[in-house]
CSV table of C-alpha atoms and ligand atoms in Angstrom, one decimal:
chain,number,residue,atom,x,y,z
A,1,ALA,CA,-6.6,7.4,-72.3
A,2,ALA,CA,-10.1,8.1,-72.2
A,3,ASP,CA,-10.7,4.2,-71.3
A,4,SER,CA,-8.5,4.0,-68.6
A,5,ALA,CA,-9.6,7.2,-66.9
A,6,MET,CA,-13.1,4.9,-66.8
A,7,TYR,CA,-11.4,2.1,-65.6
A,8,HIS,CA,-9.8,4.2,-62.6
A,9,ALA,CA,-13.7,5.5,-62.0
A,10,LYS,CA,-15.1,2.1,-61.9
A,11,THR,CA,-12.7,0.7,-59.5
A,12,LEU,CA,-13.3,3.9,-57.1
A,13,GLY,CA,-16.8,2.1,-56.2
A,14,LYS,CA,-20.2,2.0,-57.5
A,15,ASN,CA,-21.7,5.4,-55.7
A,16,ASN,CA,-18.6,7.4,-57.4
A,17,VAL,CA,-19.0,6.2,-60.8
A,18,GLN,CA,-20.4,9.1,-62.7
A,19,PHE,CA,-18.8,11.9,-60.3
A,20,TYR,CA,-15.0,10.6,-61.1
A,21,SER,CA,-15.8,9.6,-65.1
A,22,ILE,CA,-16.8,13.1,-65.2
A,23,GLY,CA,-14.2,14.3,-63.6
A,24,LEU,CA,-11.4,12.6,-65.3
A,25,ASN,CA,-12.9,12.8,-68.7
A,26,GLU,CA,-12.6,16.6,-68.6
A,27,VAL,CA,-8.7,16.4,-67.4
A,28,VAL,CA,-8.2,14.1,-70.2
A,29,ARG,CA,-10.3,16.2,-72.8
A,30,GLN,CA,-8.4,19.4,-71.3
A,31,HIS,CA,-5.1,17.4,-71.7
A,32,LEU,CA,-6.1,16.3,-75.2
A,33,LEU,CA,-7.0,20.0,-76.4
A,34,LEU,CA,-3.9,21.4,-75.4
A,35,GLU,CA,-2.0,18.8,-76.8
A,36,ALA,CA,-3.4,19.1,-80.0
A,37,GLY,CA,-3.5,23.3,-79.8
A,38,LEU,CA,0.7,22.9,-78.7
A,39,ARG,CA,1.5,21.4,-82.1
A,40,ASN,CA,0.4,24.6,-83.8
A,41,ALA,CA,1.5,26.9,-81.1
A,42,ILE,CA,5.3,27.8,-82.1
A,43,ARG,CA,4.8,27.6,-85.4
A,44,ASN,CA,1.9,30.3,-84.8
A,45,GLY,CA,3.8,32.6,-82.7
A,46,GLU,CA,1.6,31.2,-79.5
A,47,LEU,CA,4.5,31.2,-77.3
A,48,ALA,CA,6.2,33.8,-75.4
A,49,LEU,CA,9.2,34.1,-73.3
A,50,GLY,CA,9.2,35.9,-70.3
A,51,TYR,CA,12.8,37.0,-68.5
A,52,GLN,CA,12.9,37.3,-64.6
A,53,PRO,CA,15.7,39.5,-63.6
A,54,LYS,CA,18.3,38.2,-61.3
A,55,VAL,CA,20.1,40.8,-59.0
A,56,ASP,CA,23.3,40.4,-57.5
A,57,LEU,CA,23.1,40.9,-53.6
A,58,ARG,CA,26.1,43.1,-52.8
A,59,THR,CA,25.4,45.6,-55.6
A,60,GLY,CA,21.8,45.5,-56.4
A,61,HIS,CA,22.4,45.3,-60.0
A,62,VAL,CA,20.4,43.4,-62.4
A,63,VAL,CA,23.3,40.8,-63.8
A,64,GLY,CA,21.3,38.0,-65.4
A,65,ALA,CA,17.4,36.6,-66.1
A,66,GLU,CA,15.9,33.1,-66.2
A,67,ALA,CA,13.6,33.0,-69.4
A,68,LEU,CA,10.2,31.4,-68.7
A,69,VAL,CA,8.1,30.3,-71.4
A,70,ARG,CA,4.4,31.6,-71.4
A,71,TRP,CA,1.7,30.3,-74.1
A,72,ASN,CA,-1.1,32.8,-75.2
A,73,HIS,CA,-3.7,29.9,-76.1
A,74,PRO,CA,-5.8,31.5,-78.7
A,75,ASP,CA,-9.2,30.4,-76.3
A,76,GLU,CA,-8.1,29.8,-72.9
A,77,GLY,CA,-6.0,32.8,-72.5
A,78,LEU,CA,-2.6,33.0,-71.0
A,79,ILE,CA,-1.3,29.5,-69.8
A,80,GLY,CA,1.9,28.7,-67.8
A,81,PRO,CA,4.1,26.5,-67.8
A,82,ASP,CA,3.1,23.9,-65.5
A,83,ARG,CA,0.4,23.2,-67.1
A,84,PHE,CA,1.9,22.6,-70.9
A,85,ILE,CA,5.5,21.7,-70.2
A,86,PRO,CA,4.7,18.1,-68.8
A,87,ILE,CA,2.7,17.8,-72.0
A,88,ALA,CA,5.5,18.8,-74.2
A,89,GLU,CA,7.7,16.5,-72.1
A,90,GLU,CA,5.2,13.5,-72.5
A,91,THR,CA,4.4,13.9,-76.4
A,92,GLY,CA,8.5,15.1,-77.5
A,93,LEU,CA,7.3,18.4,-78.3
A,94,ILE,CA,9.5,20.0,-75.7
A,95,VAL,CA,12.2,19.5,-78.1
A,96,PRO,CA,11.1,21.8,-80.8
A,97,LEU,CA,9.7,24.0,-77.7
A,98,GLY,CA,13.1,23.9,-76.1
A,99,ASP,CA,14.9,24.5,-79.4
A,100,TRP,CA,12.5,27.6,-79.8
A,101,VAL,CA,13.4,28.7,-76.1
A,102,ILE,CA,17.2,28.8,-76.4
A,103,MET,CA,16.6,30.6,-79.6
A,104,GLN,CA,14.5,33.2,-78.3
A,105,ALA,CA,17.3,33.5,-75.3
A,106,CYS,CA,20.1,33.8,-77.9
A,107,THR,CA,18.7,36.7,-79.2
A,108,THR,CA,18.0,38.3,-76.7
A,109,LEU,CA,21.7,37.9,-75.5
A,110,GLN,CA,22.5,38.8,-79.0
A,111,VAL,CA,20.2,42.1,-78.4
A,112,LEU,CA,22.3,43.2,-75.6
A,113,ALA,CA,25.7,42.2,-76.9
A,114,ALA,CA,25.1,44.9,-79.8
A,115,LEU,CA,24.4,47.0,-77.1
A,116,GLY,CA,27.7,46.7,-75.6
A,117,ILE,CA,26.4,44.2,-72.5
A,118,ALA,CA,28.7,41.7,-72.6
A,119,ASP,CA,28.4,40.2,-69.2
A,120,PHE,CA,24.9,39.4,-68.5
A,121,VAL,CA,23.7,35.9,-68.2
A,122,ILE,CA,20.4,34.3,-69.5
A,123,SER,CA,19.4,31.1,-68.4
A,124,VAL,CA,16.9,28.7,-69.6
A,125,ASN,CA,15.0,25.5,-67.8
A,126,LEU,CA,16.4,22.3,-69.7
A,127,SER,CA,13.4,19.1,-69.5
A,128,PRO,CA,14.6,15.5,-68.7
A,129,ARG,CA,13.8,14.4,-72.3
A,130,GLN,CA,16.1,17.7,-73.4
A,131,LEU,CA,19.1,16.2,-71.3
A,132,ARG,CA,18.9,13.0,-72.9
A,133,GLN,CA,18.6,13.8,-76.4
A,134,ARG,CA,21.4,12.7,-78.4
A,135,GLN,CA,22.0,15.7,-80.6
A,136,PHE,CA,21.2,18.1,-78.1
A,137,VAL,CA,24.9,19.0,-77.0
A,138,GLU,CA,26.1,19.2,-81.0
A,139,HIS,CA,22.7,21.1,-81.7
A,140,LEU,CA,23.6,23.7,-78.9
A,141,ALA,CA,27.0,24.1,-79.9
A,142,ALA,CA,25.7,25.0,-83.5
A,143,THR,CA,23.3,27.4,-82.1
A,144,LEU,CA,25.8,29.2,-80.2
A,145,GLN,CA,27.9,29.8,-83.1
A,146,HIS,CA,25.1,30.5,-85.1
A,147,PHE,CA,24.0,33.6,-82.9
A,148,HIS,CA,27.9,34.4,-81.8
A,149,ILE,CA,26.9,33.9,-78.6
A,150,HIS,CA,29.5,33.7,-75.5
A,151,PRO,CA,28.5,30.1,-73.9
A,152,SER,CA,29.3,31.5,-70.3
A,153,THR,CA,26.6,33.8,-71.2
A,154,LEU,CA,24.0,30.8,-71.5
A,155,GLU,CA,23.1,29.1,-68.2
A,156,LEU,CA,21.2,26.0,-68.6
A,157,GLU,CA,18.7,25.0,-65.4
A,158,VAL,CA,18.4,21.3,-64.5
A,159,THR,CA,16.1,20.6,-61.3
A,160,GLU,CA,17.9,18.8,-58.5
A,161,SER,CA,15.2,15.4,-59.0
A,162,GLN,CA,15.9,15.5,-62.5
A,163,LEU,CA,19.5,14.8,-62.0
A,164,MET,CA,18.9,12.8,-59.2
A,165,ASP,CA,16.8,10.3,-61.1
A,166,ASN,CA,19.9,8.6,-63.0
A,167,PRO,CA,22.6,10.7,-61.8
A,168,ALA,CA,25.4,8.8,-63.4
A,169,ASP,CA,23.4,9.7,-66.9
A,170,ALA,CA,23.2,13.2,-65.7
A,171,LEU,CA,26.9,13.6,-64.9
A,172,GLU,CA,27.6,12.4,-68.5
A,173,ALA,CA,25.3,14.9,-70.0
A,174,LEU,CA,26.4,18.0,-68.0
A,175,ALA,CA,30.0,16.9,-68.5
A,176,GLN,CA,29.4,17.4,-72.3
A,177,LEU,CA,27.5,20.5,-72.0
A,178,LYS,CA,30.3,22.0,-69.4
A,179,HIS,CA,32.7,21.4,-72.5
A,180,LEU,CA,30.9,23.7,-74.4
A,181,GLY,CA,31.6,26.4,-72.0
A,182,VAL,CA,28.1,27.0,-70.9
A,183,ARG,CA,27.1,28.0,-67.2
A,184,LEU,CA,25.2,24.8,-65.6
A,185,SER,CA,22.4,25.1,-62.5
A,186,ILE,CA,20.6,22.8,-60.1
A,187,ASP,CA,17.1,24.5,-60.1
A,188,ASP,CA,15.0,23.5,-57.0
A,189,PHE,CA,17.8,22.7,-54.7
A,190,GLY,CA,16.7,21.1,-51.6
A,191,THR,CA,14.0,19.4,-52.8
A,192,GLY,CA,15.3,16.3,-54.8
A,193,TYR,CA,17.6,14.3,-52.2
A,194,SER,CA,20.9,15.2,-53.7
A,195,SER,CA,23.6,12.6,-53.2
A,196,LEU,CA,26.5,14.9,-51.6
A,197,SER,CA,28.9,12.7,-53.1
A,198,TYR,CA,27.1,13.3,-57.0
A,199,LEU,CA,27.0,16.7,-56.1
A,200,GLN,CA,30.8,17.5,-55.5
A,201,LYS,CA,31.0,15.3,-59.0
A,202,PHE,CA,28.2,17.3,-60.7
A,203,PRO,CA,30.0,20.2,-63.0
A,204,VAL,CA,27.7,23.1,-62.3
A,205,ASP,CA,28.6,26.8,-61.6
A,206,VAL,CA,25.2,27.5,-59.2
A,207,ILE,CA,23.0,26.1,-57.0
A,208,LYS,CA,19.5,27.6,-57.0
A,209,ILE,CA,17.5,27.4,-53.5
A,210,ASP,CA,14.2,26.5,-54.1
A,211,ARG,CA,11.9,28.8,-52.9
A,212,SER,CA,9.7,26.9,-50.5
A,213,PHE,CA,12.6,27.1,-48.1
A,214,LEU,CA,11.9,30.9,-48.3
A,215,GLY,CA,8.2,30.7,-47.2
A,216,ASP,CA,8.5,31.3,-43.1
A,217,ILE,CA,12.3,32.3,-43.5
A,218,ALA,CA,11.9,33.7,-39.5
A,219,GLY,CA,10.8,30.2,-38.4
A,220,GLU,CA,13.8,27.9,-37.5
A,221,GLY,CA,13.8,25.0,-39.6
A,222,ASN,CA,13.6,26.8,-42.8
A,223,ALA,CA,16.6,29.4,-41.7
A,224,VAL,CA,18.7,26.7,-40.4
A,225,ILE,CA,18.1,25.0,-43.8
A,226,THR,CA,19.1,28.2,-46.2
A,227,ARG,CA,22.1,28.7,-44.4
A,228,ALA,CA,23.2,25.2,-44.6
A,229,ILE,CA,22.5,25.6,-48.5
A,230,ILE,CA,24.4,28.6,-48.9
A,231,ALA,CA,27.2,27.6,-47.2
A,232,LEU,CA,27.2,23.7,-48.7
A,233,GLY,CA,27.5,25.7,-52.2
A,234,HIS,CA,30.0,28.0,-51.1
A,235,ASN,CA,32.1,25.5,-49.9
A,236,LEU,CA,32.0,23.4,-53.2
A,237,LYS,CA,33.0,27.1,-54.9
A,238,LEU,CA,29.4,27.4,-56.0
A,239,GLU,CA,27.4,30.5,-56.5
A,240,VAL,CA,24.2,30.4,-54.6
A,241,ILE,CA,20.8,31.9,-56.1
A,242,ALA,CA,17.5,32.0,-53.8
A,243,GLU,CA,14.2,32.0,-56.5
A,244,GLY,CA,10.8,33.0,-55.1
A,245,VAL,CA,11.8,36.4,-52.9
A,246,GLU,CA,8.7,38.1,-52.1
A,247,THR,CA,9.9,40.3,-49.1
A,248,ARG,CA,11.9,42.6,-47.7
A,249,GLU,CA,12.7,40.3,-44.7
A,250,GLN,CA,13.4,37.2,-46.9
A,251,LEU,CA,15.7,39.5,-49.2
A,252,SER,CA,17.5,40.7,-45.6
A,253,PHE,CA,18.1,37.5,-44.5
A,254,LEU,CA,19.5,36.3,-47.9
A,255,ARG,CA,22.0,39.1,-48.0
A,256,ASP,CA,23.3,38.9,-44.3
A,257,HIS,CA,23.8,35.3,-44.9
A,258,ASP,CA,25.8,35.9,-47.9
A,259,CYS,CA,23.9,34.4,-50.5
A,260,ASP,CA,25.2,35.8,-53.7
A,261,GLN,CA,21.9,36.5,-56.0
A,262,MET,CA,17.8,36.8,-55.8
A,263,GLN,CA,15.1,36.7,-58.1
A,264,GLY,CA,11.6,36.9,-57.1
A,265,TYR,CA,8.5,39.2,-57.3
A,266,TYR,CA,9.8,41.5,-54.6
A,267,PHE,CA,12.1,43.0,-57.5
A,268,SER,CA,10.2,42.1,-60.3
A,269,PRO,CA,8.3,39.3,-62.3
A,270,ALA,CA,9.2,38.0,-65.5
A,271,VAL,CA,9.3,41.0,-68.4
A,272,PRO,CA,9.3,41.1,-71.9
A,273,ARG,CA,12.6,41.3,-73.5
A,274,ASP,CA,12.4,45.3,-74.2
A,275,ILE,CA,11.7,45.6,-70.8
A,276,LEU,CA,14.6,43.6,-69.3
A,277,ARG,CA,16.3,45.6,-71.9
A,278,ASN,CA,15.5,49.1,-70.3
A,279,MET,CA,16.4,47.9,-67.4
A,280,VAL,CA,19.6,46.6,-67.8
A,281,CYS,CA,20.7,49.6,-69.8
A,282,SER,CA,19.1,52.1,-67.3
A,283,GLY,CA,21.7,50.4,-64.9
A,284,LEU,CA,18.9,50.0,-62.6
A,285,ARG,CA,19.6,49.1,-59.1
A,286,MET,CA,18.1,47.4,-56.2
A,287,ALA,CA,18.4,49.3,-52.9
A,288,VAL,CA,20.0,46.0,-51.0
B,301,C2E,P1,11.2,27.2,-62.4
B,301,C2E,O1,12.6,27.3,-63.3
B,301,C2E,O2,11.7,27.1,-60.9
B,301,C2E,O3,10.8,28.8,-62.2
B,301,C2E,C1,10.7,29.6,-61.1
B,301,C2E,C2,9.1,29.8,-60.9
B,301,C2E,O4,8.6,30.5,-59.9
B,301,C2E,C3,8.5,30.5,-62.4
B,301,C2E,O5,6.8,30.2,-62.7
B,301,C2E,C4,8.4,31.8,-61.6
B,301,C2E,O6,7.2,32.6,-62.2
B,301,C2E,C5,7.4,31.6,-60.2
B,301,C2E,N1,8.1,32.7,-59.3
B,301,C2E,C6,9.2,33.8,-59.3
B,301,C2E,N2,9.4,34.4,-58.7
B,301,C2E,C7,8.5,34.1,-57.7
B,301,C2E,C8,8.3,34.6,-56.4
B,301,C2E,O7,8.7,35.8,-55.7
B,301,C2E,N3,6.8,34.0,-55.8
B,301,C2E,C9,6.3,33.0,-56.6
B,301,C2E,N4,5.0,32.6,-55.5
B,301,C2E,N5,6.4,32.5,-57.6
B,301,C2E,C10,8.0,33.0,-58.3
B,301,C2E,P2,6.4,29.5,-64.4
B,301,C2E,O8,6.7,30.7,-64.9
B,301,C2E,O9,5.3,29.0,-63.8
B,301,C2E,O10,7.4,28.6,-63.8
B,301,C2E,C11,7.2,27.3,-63.4
B,301,C2E,C12,8.4,26.3,-63.7
B,301,C2E,O11,8.0,26.0,-65.6
B,301,C2E,C13,9.5,26.3,-63.9
B,301,C2E,O12,10.1,26.5,-62.1
B,301,C2E,C14,9.9,25.6,-65.0
B,301,C2E,O13,10.5,24.5,-64.1
B,301,C2E,C15,9.1,25.7,-66.0
B,301,C2E,N6,9.6,26.3,-67.2
B,301,C2E,C16,9.2,27.6,-67.3
B,301,C2E,N7,9.7,27.9,-68.5
B,301,C2E,C17,10.4,26.3,-69.1
B,301,C2E,C18,10.8,26.3,-70.3
B,301,C2E,O14,11.1,27.2,-70.8
B,301,C2E,N8,11.5,24.9,-70.7
B,301,C2E,C19,11.0,24.1,-69.6
B,301,C2E,N9,11.5,22.6,-69.8
B,301,C2E,N10,10.6,24.1,-68.4
B,301,C2E,C20,10.0,25.5,-68.2
B,302,MG,MG1,14.0,27.8,-63.0
B,303,MG,MG1,13.3,27.2,-59.5
B,304,MG,MG1,10.4,26.0,-58.7
C-alpha cells in the first residue's frame, strides 16, 4: 500500500512528489496503525456502544434507539465509526465487530425486557460484508434465541446505496432476514438513487430520511424532498423516521408533515446503556 501511495505521488508531478508522498504515507501509516489496533480492540474491551434515542412524533415518547459504535483507543482517544468501520470492512474485521455490536444490543434488549419494557426497538447498522456473509442469518437466529429476544424488537439498518449496489442479492438477503421476524430499515434514504420498483419489493419496515435533507428545511428544495419521501414511505405502508434533527424548526416541520419518528441531537446524542435505561424507565417525554 505504501508503494502505491508513492506511485500516485510521483504521477502527480515532479514538484509535488515530496509533499504528496509525505501526505499519503501519513494516511497509510494511520490506516495500518488503526488496522493493527482494531484486531485487539474487541478483545481488549476498547469498543463501546452508544444508543441514540428515537422519539415518536405523536406522543413524544422514546420508543427505540440506534446502536452506534465507538472506539476508545488507548493512544488516540475516542474514535468515531467513520474512521474505523471502513477499515473493519476492508479487512473482514467487521464480522467479529458486527457480532459484538449485535450481542451488546441484544443484552440491552434483555435488560429492558427484565424491567417489563417489551416493545422497545433497538437498531444496529449492517455493513455490506455482513449482509453478504453466508452464515449471517443462521448466526443471527441463534443469537436471538440465545438472548430470548423477540425478533421484532431488533431492527437492522442497511443503507440505500448498499442495497442498490446489487439489488437482486440484497433482496434475497433481506427476504431471509425478514423471515426471522426482525425489522428492516433503509438508512440514509434519498442519497442512494433507489429504483422505485425495487423499493416496493424490499421487505422493509422503515425508511430513514438522510440528515442532509434537513439541513435547510425552510429552503424550498429540501422541504419538497422531505415531504415527498414521507408520502412515498407512507404510500408503501412504511414507517418514516428522520435522522439528524437538530432544531425545533426541523422537529415542527417533520411533525406537521406526519413523519413518524425523529432522532437527533435536538433530543439526544447516543448515550450509554444505563442512561438509555433511565430515560425509558422514567417515561421521559419530549415536548412535540
Ligand atoms: P448512520 O447510521 O447514518 O448514523 C447516524 C450518524 O449521525 C451517527 O454518527 C450519529 O451520531 C450522527 N447524528 C445523530 N444525530 C445527529 C444530529 O442531530 N446531527 C448530526 N450532525 N449528526 C447526528 P456516528 O455515530 O459517527 O456514525 C456514523 C456512521 O457510522 C453511521 O451512520 C453508520 O453508518 C456507521 N456505524 C455506526 N455504528 C456502526 C456499527 O455498529 N456497524 C456498522 N456497520 N456501521 C456503524
Ligand atoms: Mg444508521
Ligand atoms: Mg443514517
Ligand atoms: Mg447517515
